Coordinates of C-alpha atoms in Angstrom, one line a residue:
Chain A
C243 CA -22.0 82.7 -85.3
W244 CA -25.3 81.7 -86.8
L245 CA -24.3 78.2 -87.7
M246 CA -25.2 75.1 -85.7
V247 CA -22.0 73.8 -84.3
V248 CA -22.0 70.2 -83.0
R249 CA -19.0 68.5 -81.6
K250 CA -18.5 64.9 -82.4
W251 CA -18.7 63.8 -78.7
E252 CA -22.3 64.9 -78.6
V253 CA -23.3 62.3 -81.2
F254 CA -20.9 59.6 -80.0
P255 CA -22.6 56.2 -80.3
G256 CA -20.8 54.3 -77.5
R257 CA -21.7 54.2 -73.9
N258 CA -19.5 56.9 -72.6
R259 CA -19.9 60.1 -70.8
F260 CA -18.0 63.3 -71.6
Y261 CA -17.1 66.3 -69.5
C262 CA -15.5 69.6 -70.1
D263 CA -16.9 69.8 -73.6
G264 CA -15.4 66.5 -74.6
R265 CA -12.0 66.8 -73.0
I266 CA -12.7 64.1 -70.4
I267 CA -14.1 60.7 -71.4
V268 CA -15.3 58.1 -68.9
A269 CA -17.3 54.9 -69.2
R270 CA -21.0 55.3 -68.5
Q271 CA -20.8 53.0 -65.5
C272 CA -18.0 54.6 -63.5
G273 CA -17.8 51.5 -61.4
V274 CA -16.2 51.9 -58.1
L275 CA -13.9 54.8 -59.1
P276 CA -15.2 57.0 -56.3
L277 CA -14.5 54.2 -53.9
T278 CA -10.9 53.6 -55.2
L279 CA -10.2 57.3 -55.0
G280 CA -11.8 57.6 -51.6
L281 CA -9.9 54.7 -50.1
I282 CA -6.6 56.0 -51.4
V283 CA -7.1 59.6 -50.3
V284 CA -8.6 58.7 -46.9
T285 CA -5.9 56.2 -46.1
S286 CA -3.1 58.5 -47.1
V287 CA -4.6 61.5 -45.3
L288 CA -4.9 59.4 -42.1
F289 CA -1.3 58.3 -42.5
F290 CA -0.1 61.9 -42.9
I291 CA -2.1 63.1 -39.9
F292 CA -1.3 60.4 -37.4
D293 CA 1.9 58.6 -38.4
C294 CA 4.0 61.2 -40.1
P295 CA 4.6 63.6 -37.2
F296 CA 5.9 60.8 -35.0
L297 CA 8.1 59.3 -37.7
V298 CA 9.5 62.7 -38.7
T299 CA 10.6 63.4 -35.2
H300 CA 11.9 59.9 -34.6
L301 CA 13.2 58.9 -38.0
T302 CA 13.5 61.2 -41.0
I303 CA 11.7 63.9 -42.9
C304 CA 12.0 61.8 -46.0
I305 CA 9.1 59.6 -45.0
P306 CA 6.3 62.1 -45.7
V307 CA 8.2 63.4 -48.8
V308 CA 8.4 59.9 -50.3
A309 CA 4.8 59.2 -49.3
G310 CA 3.7 62.5 -50.8
V311 CA 5.4 61.8 -54.1
L312 CA 3.9 58.3 -54.3
F313 CA 0.5 59.6 -53.4
L314 CA 0.6 62.2 -56.2
F315 CA 1.8 59.6 -58.7
V316 CA -1.0 57.3 -57.7
V317 CA -3.8 59.9 -57.9
I318 CA -2.6 61.5 -61.1
T319 CA -2.1 58.2 -62.9
L320 CA -5.5 56.9 -61.6
L321 CA -7.3 60.0 -63.0
Q322 CA -5.4 59.7 -66.3
T323 CA -6.3 56.0 -66.6
S324 CA -10.0 56.9 -66.0
F325 CA -10.3 59.9 -68.1
T326 CA -8.2 59.0 -71.2
D327 CA -9.7 57.4 -74.3
P328 CA -8.3 53.8 -74.1
G329 CA -8.0 53.5 -77.8
I330 CA -11.6 53.5 -79.0
L331 CA -12.1 52.7 -82.7
P332 CA -14.7 54.9 -84.3
R333 CA -17.5 53.0 -86.0
A334 CA -17.4 52.4 -89.7
L335 CA -19.2 54.9 -91.9
P336 CA -22.1 53.7 -94.1
E337 CA -20.0 53.5 -97.3
E338 CA -17.3 51.5 -95.7
V339 CA -19.9 49.2 -94.3
T340 CA -21.5 48.6 -97.7
N341 CA -18.0 48.0 -99.2
T342 CA -17.1 45.5 -96.4
E343 CA -20.4 43.6 -96.7
R344 CA -20.1 43.4 -100.5
Q345 CA -16.7 41.8 -100.0
I346 CA -18.1 39.3 -97.5
D347 CA -20.9 38.4 -99.8
N348 CA -18.5 37.9 -102.7
S349 CA -16.3 35.6 -100.8
G350 CA -18.8 33.8 -98.6
S351 CA -21.3 31.1 -99.5
V352 CA -24.9 31.8 -100.4
T353 CA -26.8 30.1 -97.5
Y354 CA -29.8 31.2 -95.5
R355 CA -27.8 31.5 -92.4
P356 CA -24.7 33.7 -93.0
P357 CA -21.5 32.0 -91.9
P358 CA -19.7 33.6 -89.0
R359 CA -17.8 36.6 -90.3
T360 CA -14.1 36.0 -89.8
K361 CA -11.1 36.8 -91.8
E362 CA -7.8 35.0 -91.4
I363 CA -4.5 36.7 -91.8
I364 CA -0.9 35.7 -91.1
I365 CA 1.1 37.9 -88.7
N366 CA 4.7 37.0 -88.3
G367 CA 4.0 33.4 -89.2
E368 CA 1.0 32.9 -86.9
V369 CA -2.5 32.6 -88.1
V370 CA -4.7 35.2 -86.6
K371 CA -8.5 35.4 -87.0
L372 CA -10.0 38.8 -87.4
K373 CA -13.6 38.9 -86.3
Y374 CA -16.4 41.1 -87.7
C375 CA -17.9 43.3 -85.1
F376 CA -21.6 43.6 -85.6
T377 CA -22.0 46.7 -83.5
C378 CA -19.2 48.7 -85.0
K379 CA -19.6 47.1 -88.5
M380 CA -16.0 46.5 -89.2
F381 CA -13.4 43.7 -89.1
R382 CA -11.6 44.2 -85.8
P383 CA -7.9 44.9 -86.2
P384 CA -5.7 42.3 -84.4
R385 CA -5.7 42.6 -80.6
T386 CA -8.9 44.7 -80.7
S387 CA -11.9 43.6 -78.7
H388 CA -15.3 44.9 -78.2
C389 CA -16.2 46.0 -74.6
S390 CA -19.8 45.2 -73.9
L391 CA -19.9 47.6 -71.0
C392 CA -18.7 50.6 -73.0
D393 CA -20.1 49.3 -76.3
N394 CA -16.9 50.2 -78.1
C395 CA -14.2 48.4 -79.9
V396 CA -10.9 49.1 -78.1
E397 CA -7.5 48.7 -79.6
R398 CA -5.1 46.3 -77.7
F399 CA -8.0 45.7 -75.3
D400 CA -6.7 44.5 -71.9
H401 CA -9.8 44.5 -69.7
H402 CA -12.5 46.7 -68.4
C403 CA -11.4 47.8 -65.0
P404 CA -14.3 48.7 -62.6
W405 CA -11.8 50.1 -60.1
V406 CA -10.9 52.9 -62.5
G407 CA -14.3 53.0 -64.3
N408 CA -12.8 52.7 -67.8
C409 CA -11.5 50.2 -70.3
V410 CA -7.7 49.6 -70.3
G411 CA -6.4 49.6 -73.8
K412 CA -3.6 50.7 -76.0
R413 CA -3.6 54.4 -75.0
N414 CA -4.0 54.1 -71.3
Y415 CA -2.3 50.9 -70.5
R416 CA 1.0 52.6 -69.4
F417 CA -1.0 54.9 -67.1
F418 CA -2.8 51.9 -65.6
Y419 CA 0.5 50.0 -65.1
T420 CA 2.2 53.0 -63.5
F421 CA -0.9 53.4 -61.3
I422 CA -0.9 49.8 -60.0
V423 CA 2.9 49.8 -59.5
S424 CA 3.0 53.1 -57.7
L425 CA -0.1 52.0 -55.6
S426 CA 1.8 48.8 -54.6
F427 CA 4.7 50.9 -53.5
L428 CA 2.5 53.4 -51.7
T429 CA 0.6 50.6 -49.9
S430 CA 3.8 48.8 -48.9
F431 CA 5.4 52.0 -47.8
I432 CA 2.4 53.0 -45.7
L433 CA 2.1 49.5 -44.2
G434 CA 5.8 49.5 -43.3
C435 CA 5.7 53.0 -41.8
V436 CA 2.6 52.3 -39.7
I437 CA 4.0 49.1 -38.4
T438 CA 7.3 50.9 -37.5
H439 CA 5.3 53.6 -35.8
L440 CA 3.3 51.2 -33.7
T441 CA 6.3 49.2 -32.6
L442 CA 8.4 52.3 -31.8
R443 CA 5.7 54.1 -29.9
S444 CA 5.3 53.3 -26.2
Q445 CA 2.2 51.5 -25.2
G446 CA -0.7 54.0 -25.1
D447 CA -4.4 53.9 -24.2
K448 CA -6.6 51.8 -26.4
G449 CA -9.5 53.8 -27.8
F450 CA -11.1 55.3 -30.8
L451 CA -8.0 57.4 -31.6
Q452 CA -5.9 54.2 -31.5
A453 CA -8.3 52.5 -33.8
L454 CA -8.2 55.4 -36.2
Q455 CA -4.5 55.4 -36.3
E456 CA -4.4 51.7 -37.1
S457 CA -7.0 51.9 -39.9
P458 CA -4.4 52.7 -42.6
L459 CA -2.7 49.5 -41.4
V460 CA -5.8 47.5 -41.9
V461 CA -6.7 49.0 -45.3
C462 CA -3.1 48.5 -46.5
F463 CA -2.9 45.0 -45.1
F464 CA -5.9 43.8 -47.0
S465 CA -5.2 45.7 -50.3
I466 CA -1.5 44.9 -50.5
W467 CA -2.0 41.4 -51.6
S468 CA -4.2 42.4 -54.5
T469 CA -2.1 45.3 -55.6
L470 CA 1.1 43.4 -55.4
G471 CA -0.4 40.5 -57.1
L472 CA -1.9 42.6 -59.9
S473 CA 1.4 44.5 -60.4
G474 CA 3.2 41.2 -60.6
F475 CA 0.8 39.8 -63.1
H476 CA 0.9 42.9 -65.3
T477 CA 4.7 43.0 -65.1
Y478 CA 4.6 39.5 -66.5
L479 CA 2.2 40.6 -69.3
V480 CA 4.3 43.6 -70.2
A481 CA 7.4 41.4 -70.4
S482 CA 5.7 39.0 -72.7
N483 CA 3.8 41.7 -74.6
L484 CA 0.4 40.1 -73.9
T485 CA -2.9 41.5 -72.9
T486 CA -5.1 40.2 -70.0
N487 CA -7.7 39.3 -72.7
E488 CA -5.2 37.1 -74.6
D489 CA -3.8 35.6 -71.5
I490 CA -7.2 34.6 -70.2
K491 CA -8.3 33.2 -73.5
G492 CA -4.9 31.4 -73.9
S493 CA -4.6 32.7 -77.4
W494 CA -0.9 32.1 -77.7
S495 CA 0.0 29.4 -75.2
T496 CA 1.0 26.4 -77.3
K497 CA 2.3 24.3 -74.5
R498 CA 2.1 24.6 -70.8
G499 CA 3.9 27.8 -69.7
E500 CA 5.4 28.4 -73.2
E501 CA 4.4 31.7 -74.8
S502 CA 6.5 31.3 -78.0
G503 CA 3.4 31.6 -80.2
N504 CA 2.9 35.3 -79.6
P505 CA 3.4 37.0 -82.9
Y506 CA 3.5 40.5 -81.3
S507 CA 6.4 39.7 -78.9
Y508 CA 9.8 41.2 -79.7
N509 CA 11.4 38.1 -78.1
G510 CA 13.2 39.9 -75.3
I511 CA 11.9 41.0 -71.9
F512 CA 13.6 44.4 -72.1
R513 CA 12.4 45.1 -75.6
N514 CA 8.9 44.1 -74.8
C515 CA 8.8 46.4 -71.7
C516 CA 10.2 49.3 -73.7
A517 CA 7.7 48.7 -76.5
V518 CA 4.7 48.6 -74.2
L519 CA 5.6 51.3 -71.7
C520 CA 7.9 53.6 -73.6
G521 CA 6.5 53.2 -77.1
P522 CA 5.1 56.2 -79.0
M523 CA 1.7 57.5 -77.7
P524 CA -0.9 57.0 -80.4
P525 CA -3.5 59.8 -80.8
S526 CA -7.2 59.5 -80.0
L527 CA -9.1 58.3 -83.1
I528 CA -12.5 59.4 -82.0
D529 CA -11.7 63.2 -82.2
R530 CA -14.2 64.1 -79.5
R531 CA -13.8 67.8 -79.8
G532 CA -13.9 68.0 -83.6
F533 CA -16.8 69.5 -85.3
L534 CA -19.4 67.5 -87.3
P535 CA -19.7 68.5 -90.9
P536 CA -22.9 70.6 -91.1
D537 CA -24.6 68.2 -93.5
V538 CA -24.5 65.3 -91.1
I539 CA -25.9 67.0 -88.0
P540 CA -28.8 64.7 -87.0
R541 CA -32.2 66.2 -86.9
T542 CA -32.6 65.2 -83.2
V543 CA -29.7 67.5 -82.3
A544 CA -30.8 70.2 -84.8
S545 CA -34.3 70.5 -83.5
G546 CA -33.8 69.2 -80.0
S547 CA -32.8 70.9 -76.8
E548 CA -29.1 71.1 -77.6
L549 CA -29.2 74.5 -79.2
H550 CA -26.3 76.8 -79.8
P551 CA -26.6 79.8 -77.5
F552 CA -27.2 82.1 -80.4
M553 CA -30.2 80.2 -81.5
A554 CA -33.7 81.2 -80.4
K555 CA -35.0 78.3 -78.3
N556 CA -38.6 78.7 -79.2
D557 CA -38.4 78.9 -82.9
T558 CA -37.8 75.4 -84.2
N559 CA -38.5 76.4 -87.8
M560 CA -35.7 78.9 -87.7
V561 CA -33.4 76.2 -86.1
R562 CA -34.1 73.8 -88.9
V563 CA -33.4 76.4 -91.5
F564 CA -30.2 77.4 -89.8
A565 CA -29.1 73.8 -89.3
S566 CA -29.5 73.2 -93.0
A567 CA -28.3 76.6 -94.0
P568 CA -24.7 75.6 -94.8
S569 CA -26.0 72.9 -97.1
F570 CA -28.4 75.3 -98.7
L571 CA -25.8 77.9 -99.2
H572 CA -23.1 75.6 -100.5
P573 CA -23.0 76.3 -104.3
R574 CA -23.4 72.5 -105.0
Y575 CA -26.6 72.1 -103.1
P576 CA -30.0 72.9 -104.5
K577 CA -32.2 75.5 -102.9
I578 CA -34.4 74.6 -100.1
N579 CA -38.1 74.8 -100.8
I580 CA -39.9 76.3 -97.9
Chain B
M293 CA -41.7 85.9 -93.4
V294 CA -39.3 83.0 -93.9
K295 CA -37.8 84.3 -97.2
P296 CA -36.2 87.5 -95.9
L297 CA -35.0 85.5 -92.9
V298 CA -33.3 83.0 -95.3
T299 CA -31.8 85.8 -97.3
A300 CA -30.4 87.3 -94.1
A301 CA -29.1 83.9 -93.1
S302 CA -27.5 83.4 -96.4
T303 CA -25.5 86.6 -96.3
L304 CA -24.4 86.0 -92.7
A305 CA -23.6 82.4 -93.2
S306 CA -21.7 83.0 -96.3
A307 CA -19.5 85.3 -94.3
F308 CA -19.1 82.7 -91.5
L309 CA -19.0 79.6 -93.7
P310 CA -15.3 79.7 -94.4
L311 CA -14.6 80.2 -90.7
S312 CA -16.5 77.1 -89.5
L313 CA -15.5 74.7 -92.3
C314 CA -12.2 75.8 -93.6
R315 CA -10.5 76.8 -90.4
C316 CA -6.9 75.9 -90.8
P317 CA -4.9 74.9 -87.7
T318 CA -3.0 77.6 -86.0
G319 CA -0.1 76.7 -83.9
K320 CA -0.5 73.4 -82.0
D321 CA -3.0 71.2 -83.6
D322 CA -4.1 68.7 -81.1
F323 CA -5.6 65.6 -82.6
S324 CA -6.5 64.1 -79.3
T325 CA -8.6 67.0 -78.0
G326 CA -9.6 68.4 -81.4
I327 CA -9.4 72.0 -80.4
D328 CA -9.6 73.0 -84.0
P329 CA -11.4 70.9 -86.6
P330 CA -9.0 68.4 -88.1
P331 CA -7.0 70.1 -90.8
S332 CA -8.2 67.7 -93.4
L333 CA -11.8 68.9 -92.8
G334 CA -10.9 72.4 -93.8
N335 CA -8.6 71.1 -96.5
M336 CA -11.4 68.8 -97.8
A337 CA -13.6 71.8 -98.3
T338 CA -10.8 73.6 -100.0
E339 CA -10.1 70.5 -102.1
F340 CA -13.7 70.2 -103.0
H341 CA -13.6 73.8 -104.2
N342 CA -10.5 72.9 -106.3
L343 CA -12.2 69.9 -107.7
Q344 CA -15.1 72.2 -108.5
D345 CA -12.9 74.5 -110.3
L346 CA -11.4 71.7 -112.3
R347 CA -14.5 69.7 -112.8
H348 CA -17.5 72.0 -112.5
T349 CA -20.1 69.3 -112.5
A350 CA -18.2 66.5 -110.7
T351 CA -20.4 64.1 -108.8
L352 CA -19.3 61.4 -106.5
A353 CA -19.3 58.1 -108.3
T354 CA -17.9 55.6 -105.8
K355 CA -15.4 55.2 -103.1
V356 CA -12.5 52.8 -102.9
F357 CA -11.1 51.6 -99.5
I358 CA -7.5 50.6 -99.2
Q359 CA -7.3 48.2 -96.2
R360 CA -4.7 47.8 -93.6
D361 CA -1.8 45.3 -94.1
Y362 CA -1.4 43.4 -90.8
R363 CA 1.3 41.0 -91.9
D364 CA 3.9 42.8 -89.8
G365 CA 1.7 43.1 -86.7
T366 CA -0.3 45.9 -85.4
V367 CA 1.9 48.7 -86.9
C368 CA 0.0 51.0 -89.2
K369 CA 0.6 50.0 -92.7
F370 CA -1.7 49.9 -95.8
Q371 CA -1.9 47.5 -98.6
T372 CA -0.2 48.6 -101.8
K373 CA -2.4 46.4 -104.0
F374 CA -3.7 48.5 -106.8
P375 CA -7.6 48.5 -106.8
E376 CA -9.2 47.8 -110.1
E377 CA -11.6 50.7 -109.8
L378 CA -8.7 53.1 -110.3
D379 CA -7.4 51.2 -113.3
N380 CA -8.0 53.9 -115.9
R381 CA -7.9 56.8 -113.5
I382 CA -4.3 56.9 -112.2
E383 CA -1.0 55.4 -113.0
R384 CA 0.0 52.4 -110.9
A385 CA 3.4 53.9 -110.0
L386 CA 1.9 57.1 -108.7
F387 CA -0.6 55.3 -106.5
E388 CA 2.0 52.9 -105.1
D389 CA 4.3 55.8 -104.5
T390 CA 1.7 57.6 -102.4
I391 CA 0.8 54.5 -100.4
K392 CA 4.5 53.6 -99.8
T393 CA 5.3 57.2 -98.6
L394 CA 2.3 57.1 -96.3
N395 CA 3.5 53.7 -94.9
N396 CA 6.9 55.2 -94.3
Y397 CA 5.5 58.1 -92.5
Y398 CA 3.5 55.8 -90.2
A399 CA 6.5 53.7 -89.6
E400 CA 8.4 56.8 -88.6
A401 CA 5.6 57.8 -86.2
E402 CA 5.5 54.3 -84.6
K403 CA 9.2 53.7 -84.6
I404 CA 10.5 52.6 -81.2
S405 CA 13.8 54.4 -81.1
G406 CA 16.0 56.2 -78.6
Q407 CA 13.9 59.3 -78.9
S408 CA 10.7 57.4 -78.1
Y409 CA 12.3 55.7 -75.1
L410 CA 13.4 59.1 -73.9
E411 CA 10.0 60.6 -74.4
G412 CA 8.4 57.6 -72.6
C413 CA 10.8 57.7 -69.6
L414 CA 10.4 61.4 -69.2
A415 CA 6.7 61.1 -69.4
C416 CA 6.7 58.3 -66.8
A417 CA 8.8 60.4 -64.5
S418 CA 6.4 63.3 -64.7
A419 CA 3.4 61.0 -64.1
Y420 CA 2.5 61.5 -67.8
I421 CA 1.6 65.2 -67.3
I422 CA 3.8 66.2 -70.2
F423 CA 1.3 64.5 -72.5
L424 CA -1.1 67.2 -71.6
C425 CA 1.3 70.0 -72.3
M426 CA 3.5 68.8 -75.2
E427 CA 2.7 67.5 -78.6
T428 CA 3.9 64.0 -79.0
R429 CA 6.1 62.8 -81.9
Y430 CA 3.2 60.8 -83.3
E431 CA 1.0 63.9 -83.5
K432 CA 3.8 65.8 -85.2
V433 CA 4.1 63.1 -87.9
L434 CA 0.3 63.0 -88.3
R435 CA 0.4 66.7 -89.2
K436 CA 3.1 66.0 -91.7
I437 CA 1.0 63.2 -93.2
S438 CA -2.0 65.5 -93.4
M439 CA 0.0 68.1 -95.3
Y440 CA 1.4 65.4 -97.6
I441 CA -2.1 64.1 -98.4
Q442 CA -3.2 67.6 -99.1
E443 CA -0.3 68.2 -101.4
Q444 CA -0.9 64.9 -103.2
N445 CA -4.6 65.7 -103.6
E446 CA -3.7 69.1 -105.1
K447 CA -1.0 67.9 -107.5
I448 CA -2.0 64.4 -108.5
Y449 CA -5.4 63.2 -107.4
A450 CA -7.7 66.2 -107.9
P451 CA -6.7 66.6 -111.6
R452 CA -7.7 63.0 -112.1
G453 CA -11.0 63.4 -110.3
L454 CA -9.9 61.6 -107.1
L455 CA -9.7 62.6 -103.5
I456 CA -7.8 60.9 -100.7
T457 CA -9.2 61.1 -97.2
D458 CA -6.7 61.2 -94.3
P459 CA -6.9 57.7 -92.7
V460 CA -6.9 59.3 -89.3
E461 CA -10.5 60.5 -90.0
R462 CA -11.5 56.8 -90.6
G463 CA -10.0 55.5 -87.4
M464 CA -6.7 54.5 -89.2
R465 CA -8.6 51.6 -90.7
V466 CA -8.8 52.5 -94.4
I467 CA -7.5 55.0 -96.9
E468 CA -10.7 56.2 -98.5
I469 CA -10.3 57.3 -102.1
S470 CA -13.4 59.1 -103.6
I471 CA -13.8 58.7 -107.3
F472 CA -15.6 61.6 -108.9
D473 CA -17.5 61.2 -112.1
D474 CA -16.9 63.9 -114.7
R475 CA -20.2 63.4 -116.5
I476 CA -22.6 66.3 -116.4
S477 CA -25.4 65.7 -113.9
S478 CA -28.8 67.2 -114.6
G479 CA -30.3 68.7 -111.6
S480 CA -29.6 65.9 -109.2
S481 CA -28.2 66.6 -105.9
S482 CA -24.5 66.3 -105.5
S483 CA -22.4 65.9 -102.5
G484 CA -18.9 66.4 -101.3
S485 CA -16.6 63.6 -100.5
S486 CA -18.0 63.1 -97.1
V487 CA -21.3 61.2 -96.3
S488 CA -23.6 61.9 -99.2
S489 CA -26.3 64.1 -97.8
G490 CA -29.9 64.3 -99.0
S491 CA -31.2 66.9 -101.4
A492 CA -33.7 69.6 -100.5
R493 CA -34.7 69.5 -96.8

């Protein structure tokens, strides 16, 4: 193929990194994701090596089976939370921006300092302010927030989690919730099993091996409070159909402890849980692996180092001609003067 | 030296142009991974060719953006208010019918029903691996929407010099309707319904 093919992820404006030709998306700062993964894997492996043989012989074979299933759940959901597009909204195209700005100018006042750009709408009887995002150049839909770390507007923005190295939003919230719940179960399970092991075992020699066998206990003991606490907090959020962002800002709390002002709630714990966790899975809006239309391929990509394998690397003139060839060849476009 | 090169490029590219621009989805069309270009992209090129056939010298005059209607929450729904730019272009009833049908499609995609619960619970039980293997209900409905928009463009909008862009290509924020002028343009560059490109490079 002689045409320059550029996938949309290659020109994505946000602060994200892409792997496997756009299939995997992560935030540029991966945070402490390697640490999270490392802690989980090392603790579980130590548990399997040192505690499981004893417990299998003295109790039941179900213990490593349950631990294995939980471990798989935790790792898979963690990777899915980290590598899934959280619900990034693509930035507005130039014509849309001009249209929006024209509408703002028409309705706003003519002062030297432009007024803050907000739009008020009514959702289910509550007044909601939609803010204009200066980076993405659009009015943010309700519950959308701009993540400064990833430089993207994310739908139903919950928070940016450094432990998973990604934002948590509409598309990956259920993965995140499953991750923290299964992690709580795994941590509690390992803690319980290790305590059982240590109490059942006859007194042995203290030494390095003993310390190593007790390390899952230590890790689990310290992490169980945070994982259980986080799971509990997010269960409350799911049941009230709130995001961490809204809860922290106190967007809907009218009186102390009363959340009746939330216009997105279905007014029922079960219904809220089903809506948040079992609702339909929306698609990714950024279309990472889609192809850019040939006439909008930026020059920096066309003449830069990102060349299609069929292109000659040392002939930039040829590259420029080929990059614009589809435009040139389209019957509507004028001929190129060379 | 460049001219024969360009001629060679033109013959080759004209053979390959339909492949890269107008590739239609085959089998599973995965919106989230974009294995194939979005069907609308190929359809837009096809639509543009149809527009060309109908209006040989059509140029893009302006674009109208139909905004989202958030009164019922975050569900995907577009305003049915008739924009004044389309006043003498298309009948109100046709326009409203299109928007209402689109809204119904999106409501169907986002409906929280027994089937979506089942899908959600099964997905949770499999640690969400089935999302990697199966096409979700939402994606299936989006394909139906795409075909509906193509059909509407062919039957109703193209003959009136209009073109609807699938909202999924604009982040589900707006329905972009391109209005084409049917005046003859003298030598000026013309563009498709995407971002207007420059003239000679």
